[in-house]
Structure formats: C-alpha cells, structure tokens
PDB file of C-alpha atoms in Angstrom:
ATOM      1  CA  MET A  91      17.656  10.260 -30.913  1.00 33.00           C
ATOM      2  CA  GLN A  92      14.048   9.939 -29.241  1.00 41.00           C
ATOM      3  CA  PRO A  93      13.288  11.536 -25.974  1.00 43.00           C
ATOM      4  CA  VAL A  94      13.162   9.699 -22.710  1.00 40.00           C
ATOM      5  CA  ARG A  95       9.722   8.570 -21.892  1.00 44.00           C
ATOM      6  CA  ARG A  96       8.693   9.463 -18.418  1.00 46.00           C
ATOM      7  CA  GLN A  97       7.901   6.019 -17.528  1.00 45.00           C
ATOM      8  CA  THR A  98      11.285   4.916 -18.474  1.00 62.00           C
ATOM      9  CA  LEU A  99      12.761   7.651 -16.479  1.00 79.00           C
ATOM     10  CA  ILE A 100      10.736   6.338 -13.360  1.00 80.00           C
ATOM     11  CA  GLY A 101      12.118   2.963 -13.990  1.00 78.00           C
ATOM     12  CA  GLN A 102      15.637   4.109 -14.190  1.00 84.00           C
ATOM     13  CA  VAL A 103      15.278   6.105 -11.090  1.00 88.00           C
ATOM     14  CA  THR A 104      13.683   3.139  -9.384  1.00 87.00           C
ATOM     15  CA  GLU A 105      16.627   1.179 -10.281  1.00 86.00           C
ATOM     16  CA  GLN A 106      19.083   3.605  -8.992  1.00 91.00           C
ATOM     17  CA  LEU A 107      17.253   3.663  -5.600  1.00 93.00           C
ATOM     18  CA  ARG A 108      17.019  -0.014  -5.440  1.00 87.00           C
ATOM     19  CA  GLU A 109      20.764  -0.512  -5.993  1.00 87.00           C
ATOM     20  CA  GLU A 110      21.380   1.885  -2.967  1.00 90.00           C
ATOM     21  CA  ILE A 111      19.566  -0.439  -0.950  1.00 86.00           C
ATOM     22  CA  LEU A 112      21.026  -3.746  -2.413  1.00 80.00           C
ATOM     23  CA  SER A 113      24.636  -2.341  -2.184  1.00 79.00           C
ATOM     24  CA  GLY A 114      24.218  -1.722   1.637  1.00 78.00           C
ATOM     25  CA  ARG A 115      24.887   2.080   1.153  1.00 87.00           C
ATOM     26  CA  TRP A 116      21.212   2.538   2.665  1.00 90.00           C
ATOM     27  CA  ALA A 117      21.106   0.025   5.408  1.00 81.00           C
ATOM     28  CA  ILE A 118      18.116  -1.826   6.697  1.00 79.00           C
ATOM     29  CA  GLY A 119      16.347   0.565   9.187  1.00 80.00           C
ATOM     30  CA  ALA A 120      18.108   3.715   7.884  1.00 86.00           C
ATOM     31  CA  ARG A 121      16.200   6.733   6.766  1.00 90.00           C
ATOM     32  CA  ILE A 122      16.714   7.692   2.989  1.00 95.00           C
ATOM     33  CA  PRO A 123      17.511  11.105   1.846  1.00 96.00           C
ATOM     34  CA  THR A 124      14.348  13.517   1.503  1.00 94.00           C
ATOM     35  CA  GLU A 125      12.482  14.159  -1.764  1.00 93.00           C
ATOM     36  CA  PRO A 126      14.403  17.387  -2.259  1.00 94.00           C
ATOM     37  CA  GLU A 127      17.705  15.682  -1.884  1.00 95.00           C
ATOM     38  CA  LEU A 128      16.968  12.698  -4.061  1.00 96.00           C
ATOM     39  CA  CYS A 129      15.839  15.323  -6.564  1.00 94.00           C
ATOM     40  CA  GLU A 130      19.258  16.841  -6.411  1.00 93.00           C
ATOM     41  CA  LEU A 131      21.031  13.566  -6.482  1.00 93.00           C
ATOM     42  CA  THR A 132      19.208  12.236  -9.408  1.00 93.00           C
ATOM     43  CA  GLY A 133      18.619  15.471 -11.359  1.00 92.00           C
ATOM     44  CA  THR A 134      14.898  14.502 -11.802  1.00 89.00           C
ATOM     45  CA  SER A 135      11.695  15.962 -10.595  1.00 88.00           C
ATOM     46  CA  ARG A 136       9.715  15.304  -7.426  1.00 86.00           C
ATOM     47  CA  ASN A 137       7.014  13.644  -9.128  1.00 83.00           C
ATOM     48  CA  THR A 138       9.420  11.191 -10.647  1.00 86.00           C
ATOM     49  CA  ILE A 139      11.072  10.535  -7.159  1.00 91.00           C
ATOM     50  CA  ARG A 140       7.526  10.051  -5.724  1.00 87.00           C
ATOM     51  CA  GLU A 141       6.713   7.269  -7.982  1.00 82.00           C
ATOM     52  CA  ALA A 142      10.046   5.689  -7.828  1.00 86.00           C
ATOM     53  CA  VAL A 143       9.716   5.520  -4.019  1.00 90.00           C
ATOM     54  CA  GLN A 144       6.179   4.294  -4.176  1.00 83.00           C
ATOM     55  CA  ALA A 145       7.299   1.287  -6.371  1.00 80.00           C
ATOM     56  CA  LEU A 146       9.777   0.193  -3.900  1.00 87.00           C
ATOM     57  CA  VAL A 147       7.158   0.864  -0.898  1.00 85.00           C
ATOM     58  CA  HIS A 148       4.965  -1.451  -2.842  1.00 77.00           C
ATOM     59  CA  ALA A 149       7.919  -3.960  -3.505  1.00 77.00           C
ATOM     60  CA  GLY A 150       8.327  -3.988   0.360  1.00 77.00           C
ATOM     61  CA  MET A 151      11.822  -2.503   0.353  1.00 85.00           C
ATOM     62  CA  LEU A 152      10.835   0.800   1.676  1.00 89.00           C
ATOM     63  CA  GLU A 153       8.501   2.164   4.429  1.00 88.00           C
ATOM     64  CA  ARG A 154       6.931   5.603   4.768  1.00 87.00           C
ATOM     65  CA  ARG A 155       6.323   6.684   8.212  1.00 85.00           C
ATOM     66  CA  GLN A 156       4.052   9.676   8.914  1.00 79.00           C
ATOM     67  CA  GLY A 157       5.804  12.666  10.106  1.00 81.00           C
ATOM     68  CA  SER A 158       9.221  10.898   9.983  1.00 83.00           C
ATOM     69  CA  GLY A 159      10.404  10.068   6.561  1.00 90.00           C
ATOM     70  CA  THR A 160      10.906   6.890   4.436  1.00 93.00           C
ATOM     71  CA  TYR A 161      13.106   4.201   5.876  1.00 91.00           C
ATOM     72  CA  VAL A 162      14.645   0.835   4.387  1.00 88.00           C
ATOM     73  CA  LEU A 163      12.363  -2.005   5.346  1.00 83.00           C
ATOM     74  CA  SER A 164      14.111  -4.929   3.510  1.00 78.00           C
ATOM     75  CA  LEU A 165      16.279  -6.103   0.526  1.00 72.00           C
ATOM     76  CA  GLY A 166      13.195  -7.293  -1.061  1.00 66.00           C
ATOM     77  CA  GLY A 167      14.531 -10.648  -2.440  1.00 55.00           C
ATOM     78  CA  GLY A 168      12.405 -13.222  -0.782  1.00 54.00           C
ATOM     79  CA  GLY A 169       9.258 -10.936  -1.268  1.00 53.00           C
ATOM     80  CA  ALA A 170       9.905 -10.405  -5.029  1.00 53.00           C
ATOM     81  CA  ALA A 171      10.093 -14.049  -5.579  1.00 54.00           C
ATOM     82  CA  ILE A 172       6.702 -14.716  -3.788  1.00 57.00           C
ATOM     83  CA  ALA A 173       5.326 -11.880  -5.666  1.00 55.00           C
ATOM     84  CA  ASP A 174       6.187 -13.445  -9.021  1.00 55.00           C
ATOM     85  CA  TYR A 175       4.360 -16.614  -7.764  1.00 57.00           C
ATOM     86  CA  PHE A 176       1.355 -14.720  -6.982  1.00 60.00           C
ATOM     87  CA  ALA A 177       1.382 -12.683 -10.103  1.00 58.00           C
ATOM     88  CA  ALA A 178      -0.832 -15.136 -11.910  1.00 58.00           C
ATOM     89  CA  ALA A 179      -3.624 -15.266  -9.280  1.00 64.00           C
ATOM     90  CA  ASN A 180      -7.082 -14.118 -10.100  1.00 72.00           C
ATOM     91  CA  ASP A 181      -9.084 -11.603  -8.408  1.00 75.00           C
ATOM     92  CA  ARG A 182     -11.182 -14.112  -6.309  1.00 80.00           C
ATOM     93  CA  ASP A 183      -7.977 -15.849  -5.081  1.00 83.00           C
ATOM     94  CA  LEU A 184      -6.380 -12.646  -4.010  1.00 82.00           C
ATOM     95  CA  ILE A 185      -9.558 -11.479  -2.103  1.00 85.00           C
ATOM     96  CA  GLU A 186      -9.802 -14.915  -0.264  1.00 88.00           C
ATOM     97  CA  LEU A 187      -6.134 -14.893   0.552  1.00 90.00           C
ATOM     98  CA  ARG A 188      -6.174 -11.155   1.799  1.00 92.00           C
ATOM     99  CA  GLN A 189      -9.428 -12.039   3.666  1.00 94.00           C
ATOM    100  CA  THR A 190      -7.872 -14.864   5.487  1.00 95.00           C
ATOM    101  CA  LEU A 191      -4.597 -12.935   6.339  1.00 96.00           C
ATOM    102  CA  GLU A 192      -6.052  -9.768   7.222  1.00 97.00           C
ATOM    103  CA  VAL A 193      -8.910 -10.775   9.696  1.00 98.00           C
ATOM    104  CA  THR A 194      -6.438 -12.678  11.808  1.00 98.00           C
ATOM    105  CA  ALA A 195      -3.926  -9.472  11.574  1.00 98.00           C
ATOM    106  CA  ALA A 196      -6.557  -7.240  12.645  1.00 98.00           C
ATOM    107  CA  GLY A 197      -7.313  -9.337  15.842  1.00 98.00           C
ATOM    108  CA  LEU A 198      -3.706  -9.481  16.621  1.00 98.00           C
ATOM    109  CA  ALA A 199      -3.270  -5.694  15.732  1.00 98.00           C
ATOM    110  CA  ALA A 200      -5.989  -5.109  18.358  1.00 98.00           C
ATOM    111  CA  GLN A 201      -3.918  -7.035  20.893  1.00 98.00           C
ATOM    112  CA  ARG A 202      -0.492  -5.665  20.165  1.00 97.00           C
ATOM    113  CA  ARG A 203      -0.793  -2.131  18.640  1.00 97.00           C
ATOM    114  CA  ASP A 204       1.263   0.484  19.972  1.00 95.00           C
ATOM    115  CA  GLU A 205       1.080   4.446  20.199  1.00 95.00           C
ATOM    116  CA  ASP A 206       3.005   4.711  16.866  1.00 91.00           C
ATOM    117  CA  ASP A 207       0.735   2.190  15.236  1.00 93.00           C
ATOM    118  CA  ILE A 208      -2.369   4.040  16.449  1.00 96.00           C
ATOM    119  CA  GLU A 209      -0.910   7.511  15.279  1.00 93.00           C
ATOM    120  CA  GLN A 210      -0.187   6.145  11.989  1.00 91.00           C
ATOM    121  CA  LEU A 211      -3.669   4.301  11.634  1.00 95.00           C
ATOM    122  CA  ARG A 212      -5.471   7.568  12.404  1.00 95.00           C
ATOM    123  CA  ALA A 213      -3.622   9.588   9.799  1.00 92.00           C
ATOM    124  CA  LEU A 214      -3.724   7.148   7.097  1.00 91.00           C
ATOM    125  CA  LEU A 215      -7.544   6.457   7.520  1.00 95.00           C
ATOM    126  CA  ARG A 216      -8.239  10.199   7.632  1.00 94.00           C
ATOM    127  CA  ARG A 217      -6.408  10.769   4.437  1.00 91.00           C
ATOM    128  CA  ARG A 218      -7.745   7.764   2.748  1.00 91.00           C
ATOM    129  CA  ASN A 219     -11.451   8.736   3.464  1.00 92.00           C
ATOM    130  CA  GLU A 220     -10.587  12.204   2.159  1.00 90.00           C
ATOM    131  CA  LEU A 221      -9.424  10.896  -1.168  1.00 87.00           C
ATOM    132  CA  TRP A 222     -12.302   8.498  -1.669  1.00 87.00           C
ATOM    133  CA  ALA A 223     -14.926  10.836  -0.703  1.00 85.00           C
ATOM    134  CA  PRO A 224     -15.700  12.290  -4.111  1.00 80.00           C
ATOM    135  CA  LEU A 225     -18.160  10.516  -6.320  1.00 70.00           C
ATOM    136  CA  HIS A 226     -15.341   9.728  -8.762  1.00 72.00           C
ATOM    137  CA  VAL A 227     -12.103  10.294  -7.730  1.00 75.00           C
ATOM    138  CA  ALA A 228      -9.910  12.793 -10.199  1.00 75.00           C
ATOM    139  CA  PRO A 229      -7.280  11.230 -12.228  1.00 74.00           C
ATOM    140  CA  GLN A 230      -4.612  13.113 -10.641  1.00 73.00           C
ATOM    141  CA  HIS A 231      -5.736  11.823  -7.327  1.00 77.00           C
ATOM    142  CA  VAL A 232      -5.905   8.095  -8.326  1.00 79.00           C
ATOM    143  CA  GLU A 233      -2.315   7.164  -7.454  1.00 74.00           C
ATOM    144  CA  ASP A 234      -2.706   8.835  -4.076  1.00 79.00           C
ATOM    145  CA  ALA A 235      -6.147   7.196  -3.523  1.00 83.00           C
ATOM    146  CA  ILE A 236      -4.970   3.626  -4.393  1.00 82.00           C
ATOM    147  CA  SER A 237      -1.627   3.931  -2.379  1.00 80.00           C
ATOM    148  CA  THR A 238      -3.218   5.425   0.826  1.00 86.00           C
ATOM    149  CA  ASP A 239      -5.990   2.593   0.854  1.00 89.00           C
ATOM    150  CA  ILE A 240      -3.457   0.043   0.562  1.00 86.00           C
ATOM    151  CA  ALA A 241      -1.393   1.785   3.256  1.00 86.00           C
ATOM    152  CA  VAL A 242      -4.175   1.550   5.796  1.00 92.00           C
ATOM    153  CA  HIS A 243      -4.384  -2.265   5.320  1.00 94.00           C
ATOM    154  CA  ARG A 244      -0.808  -2.680   5.392  1.00 89.00           C
ATOM    155  CA  ALA A 245      -0.632  -0.438   8.679  1.00 91.00           C
ATOM    156  CA  VAL A 246      -3.057  -2.960  10.401  1.00 96.00           C
ATOM    157  CA  VAL A 247      -1.031  -5.948   9.371  1.00 94.00           C
ATOM    158  CA  ALA A 248       2.132  -4.028  10.576  1.00 90.00           C
ATOM    159  CA  ALA A 249       0.466  -3.399  13.920  1.00 95.00           C
ATOM    160  CA  SER A 250       0.125  -7.084  14.385  1.00 96.00           C
ATOM    161  CA  HIS A 251       3.733  -7.127  14.980  1.00 93.00           C
ATOM    162  CA  ASN A 252       4.051 -10.413  13.144  1.00 92.00           C
ATOM    163  CA  ALA A 253       7.034 -10.326  10.773  1.00 84.00           C
ATOM    164  CA  LEU A 254       6.032 -13.223   8.692  1.00 85.00           C
ATOM    165  CA  TYR A 255       2.382 -11.872   8.105  1.00 90.00           C
ATOM    166  CA  LEU A 256       3.948  -8.438   6.976  1.00 84.00           C
ATOM    167  CA  GLU A 257       6.379 -10.275   4.642  1.00 77.00           C
ATOM    168  CA  LEU A 258       3.665 -12.221   2.985  1.00 84.00           C
ATOM    169  CA  TYR A 259       1.488  -9.029   2.880  1.00 84.00           C
ATOM    170  CA  ASP A 260       4.098  -7.014   1.252  1.00 74.00           C
ATOM    171  CA  SER A 261       4.571  -9.741  -1.514  1.00 73.00           C
ATOM    172  CA  LEU A 262       0.936  -8.993  -2.461  1.00 79.00           C
ATOM    173  CA  LEU A 263       1.235  -5.227  -2.746  1.00 73.00           C
ATOM    174  CA  GLY A 264       1.952  -5.196  -6.640  1.00 69.00           C
ATOM    175  CA  LEU A 265      -1.122  -7.439  -7.164  1.00 73.00           C
ATOM    176  CA  MET A 266      -3.286  -5.275  -4.983  1.00 78.00           C
ATOM    177  CA  ASP A 267      -2.389  -2.238  -6.894  1.00 73.00           C
ATOM    178  CA  HIS A 268      -3.044  -3.854 -10.164  1.00 71.00           C
ATOM    179  CA  TYR A 269      -6.468  -5.138  -8.921  1.00 75.00           C
ATOM    180  CA  MET A 270      -7.601  -1.673  -7.526  1.00 76.00           C
ATOM    181  CA  ARG A 271      -6.684   0.176 -10.799  1.00 71.00           C
ATOM    182  CA  GLY A 272      -9.062  -2.325 -12.736  1.00 71.00           C
ATOM    183  CA  ASN A 273     -12.003  -1.932 -10.274  1.00 68.00           C
ATOM    184  CA  PRO A 274     -14.399   1.080  -9.501  1.00 63.00           C
ATOM    185  CA  ILE A 275     -12.889   3.782  -7.280  1.00 63.00           C
ATOM    186  CA  GLY A 276     -15.001   6.591  -5.730  1.00 63.00           C
ATOM    187  CA  ALA A 277     -17.558   7.378  -3.189  1.00 60.00           C
ATOM    188  CA  GLU A 278     -19.988   4.744  -4.553  1.00 64.00           C
ATOM    189  CA  CYS A 279     -17.564   1.861  -3.413  1.00 71.00           C
ATOM    190  CA  SER A 280     -15.308   3.647  -0.947  1.00 79.00           C
ATOM    191  CA  PHE A 281     -16.232   1.233   1.845  1.00 88.00           C
ATOM    192  CA  GLU A 282     -15.539   4.168   4.368  1.00 91.00           C
ATOM    193  CA  HIS A 283     -17.798   2.875   7.090  1.00 91.00           C
ATOM    194  CA  GLU A 284     -15.829  -0.652   7.023  1.00 92.00           C
ATOM    195  CA  HIS A 285     -12.381   0.820   6.982  1.00 95.00           C
ATOM    196  CA  THR A 286     -13.430   3.045   9.697  1.00 96.00           C
ATOM    197  CA  LYS A 287     -14.907   0.498  11.892  1.00 97.00           C
ATOM    198  CA  LEU A 288     -11.742  -1.768  11.232  1.00 98.00           C
ATOM    199  CA  VAL A 289      -9.151   1.064  12.569  1.00 98.00           C
ATOM    200  CA  GLU A 290     -11.634   1.939  15.440  1.00 98.00           C
ATOM    201  CA  GLY A 291     -11.765  -1.615  16.599  1.00 98.00           C
ATOM    202  CA  VAL A 292      -7.866  -1.989  16.322  1.00 98.00           C
ATOM    203  CA  ILE A 293      -7.327   1.353  18.188  1.00 98.00           C
ATOM    204  CA  ALA A 294      -9.802   0.388  20.798  1.00 98.00           C
ATOM    205  CA  GLY A 295      -8.221  -2.840  21.426  1.00 98.00           C
ATOM    206  CA  ASP A 296     -11.446  -4.711  20.734  1.00 98.00           C
ATOM    207  CA  ILE A 297     -10.415  -7.967  18.942  1.00 98.00           C
ATOM    208  CA  GLU A 298     -13.839  -9.051  18.127  1.00 98.00           C
ATOM    209  CA  ALA A 299     -14.822  -5.692  16.583  1.00 98.00           C
ATOM    210  CA  ALA A 300     -11.610  -5.449  14.503  1.00 98.00           C
ATOM    211  CA  GLU A 301     -12.131  -9.185  13.024  1.00 98.00           C
ATOM    212  CA  ALA A 302     -15.863  -8.324  12.316  1.00 97.00           C
ATOM    213  CA  ALA A 303     -15.026  -5.345  10.500  1.00 97.00           C
ATOM    214  CA  THR A 304     -12.553  -6.834   8.388  1.00 97.00           C
ATOM    215  CA  GLU A 305     -15.075  -9.823   7.603  1.00 96.00           C
ATOM    216  CA  GLN A 306     -17.596  -7.361   6.472  1.00 94.00           C
ATOM    217  CA  LEU A 307     -15.303  -5.367   4.471  1.00 92.00           C
ATOM    218  CA  PHE A 308     -14.364  -8.197   2.465  1.00 91.00           C
ATOM    219  CA  ALA A 309     -17.776  -9.543   2.203  1.00 89.00           C
ATOM    220  CA  GLU A 310     -18.837  -6.366   0.708  1.00 86.00           C
ATOM    221  CA  LEU A 311     -15.977  -6.400  -1.684  1.00 81.00           C
ATOM    222  CA  SER A 312     -16.836  -9.891  -2.931  1.00 79.00           C
ATOM    223  CA  LEU A 313     -20.278  -8.643  -3.384  1.00 78.00           C
ATOM    224  CA  ARG A 314     -19.343  -5.606  -5.598  1.00 72.00           C
ATOM    225  CA  ARG A 315     -16.293  -7.320  -7.360  1.00 64.00           C
ATOM    226  CA  LYS A 316     -18.314  -7.822 -10.650  1.00 54.00           C
ATOM    227  CA  LEU A 317     -20.348  -4.444 -10.495  1.00 43.00           C
ATOM    228  CA  PRO A 318     -19.729  -2.308 -13.588  1.00 40.00           C
ATOM    229  CA  GLY A 319     -18.095   1.057 -12.783  1.00 38.00           C
ATOM    230  CA  ARG A 320     -15.273   3.436 -13.436  1.00 34.00           C
ATOM    231  CA  ASN A 321     -11.803   1.966 -13.571  1.00 38.00           C
ATOM    232  CA  PHE A 322      -8.302   3.043 -14.150  1.00 34.00           C
ATOM    233  CA  SER A 323      -6.597   0.287 -15.824  1.00 38.00           C
ATOM    234  CA  HIS A 324      -5.496   2.209 -18.676  1.00 35.00           C
ATOM    235  CA  LEU A 325      -3.060   4.021 -16.398  1.00 36.00           C
ATOM    236  CA  PRO A 326       0.439   2.998 -16.381  1.00 36.00           C
ATOM    237  CA  HIS A 327       1.725   0.775 -13.353  1.00 37.00           C
ATOM    238  CA  ASP A 328       4.905  -1.031 -12.630  1.00 35.00           C
TER     239      ASP A 328
END
C-alpha cells in the first residue's frame, strides 16, 4: 500500500467540497463552514483545506469576501465548459482577451462600484503589493502572490456589476493561474504602479483613469511577456 500523495488528498477534498455545492447542501449565496470546521469535517490540515477552497475559487464556484468568509458563487457548470474551450489558448490570446474585457470592466467599475467593492479593492491591493514587493517572491508565498494578484483583477470586474463579464472572467481563472506560474514573479515585474493607478481610478470614480491604467498595465505586460526571469512552472497546479 502506498501513502496518499498530498496533491491527491487535495483533489479528494476539492471533490468533496464541490459535491456539497452541486448537491445543494451549500446553496448559492450561502457562507460555507470556516477553515477549522472544514478541517474537522474532512480530517485534513488547514493547508489542504486552503488549496481545495482556492481551486473552487478559481473555478468560479466559491468567492472569498474580506472579513466575512467564503460564499458559494455558482454551480460552475457553464464556466467549466467555457474554461475547457479556452484551455488551448496561447499567452498572447489570453492577454488580448483579458485586455478587451478588463478595460471595459474597469470603466464600468468606476461608475458602479459600491462601498463593499471599495473596501475589498483597497484590502486586496494592499496585500498584493506587499506580496510582490520582494525582489523574488519566496516559494512559500508564491500561491498567495498569484491568487491575490488575480483577486485584484477579479474584484475590478466584479465591481462592474455585470454578471456576464464576471462569468466570462471566472472561466479564465485557471488559465491565468497557469500563465502566471510560467512567468517571472517579483518586484522587477510587479506592476505595482499600474495596479495602484487602476484601483485608485475605480475608487475615485474616474472612468478615463481606470481605463487608461488598465491599458497601460496590459501594454507593459505585453512588452515583458517574453523577457527571461524566474518562473514557478515546476510547482503543482490544478
């Protein structure tokens, strides 16, 4: 008998959590049990629970809310089908699609963001910039750095209050995670200034500033896309 590999265990727990959602035991909009409660229910560690929950966040089934907990967002079926279609996309196609979607979403977010959106954007931006500040992000912080960066962008799209934009964006999350693991990560490519300008524009309600900051961010990203640097493509991912 061979010991259960950690990645296999994470997959098993992820499927257990997914089943709770698909069965309706965790209804859409409901808050799921806390990490300690999930640890007790599954008999696993906090790290395993965090990774399983994060996998479902990336799948668009769960949503973390700052200071409130984790909530069921969707059943994930339609998003999963679209995600499978996008899986073969190359980096350029992904960047161009994100740019088109996120520029428009940023402008809408500047018009429609509410106090909850503002609070979440501020908290996520602060955490993101802290994680990306070191010259090279420590391996133990890579997961947080990637997920928090993605969370900032998703929060901007969510602040547009356009359900279709958010559904489409959620279908790209797995592809974005894979892309970021294969590209440099650290202060030399953190785009802190661009992310800060983007969030500030949304919070200020400045449509032009939010759209311009998003355009600038993707222009810089396109320029650096082929530059050599550290990557974390060797790390496990879903």
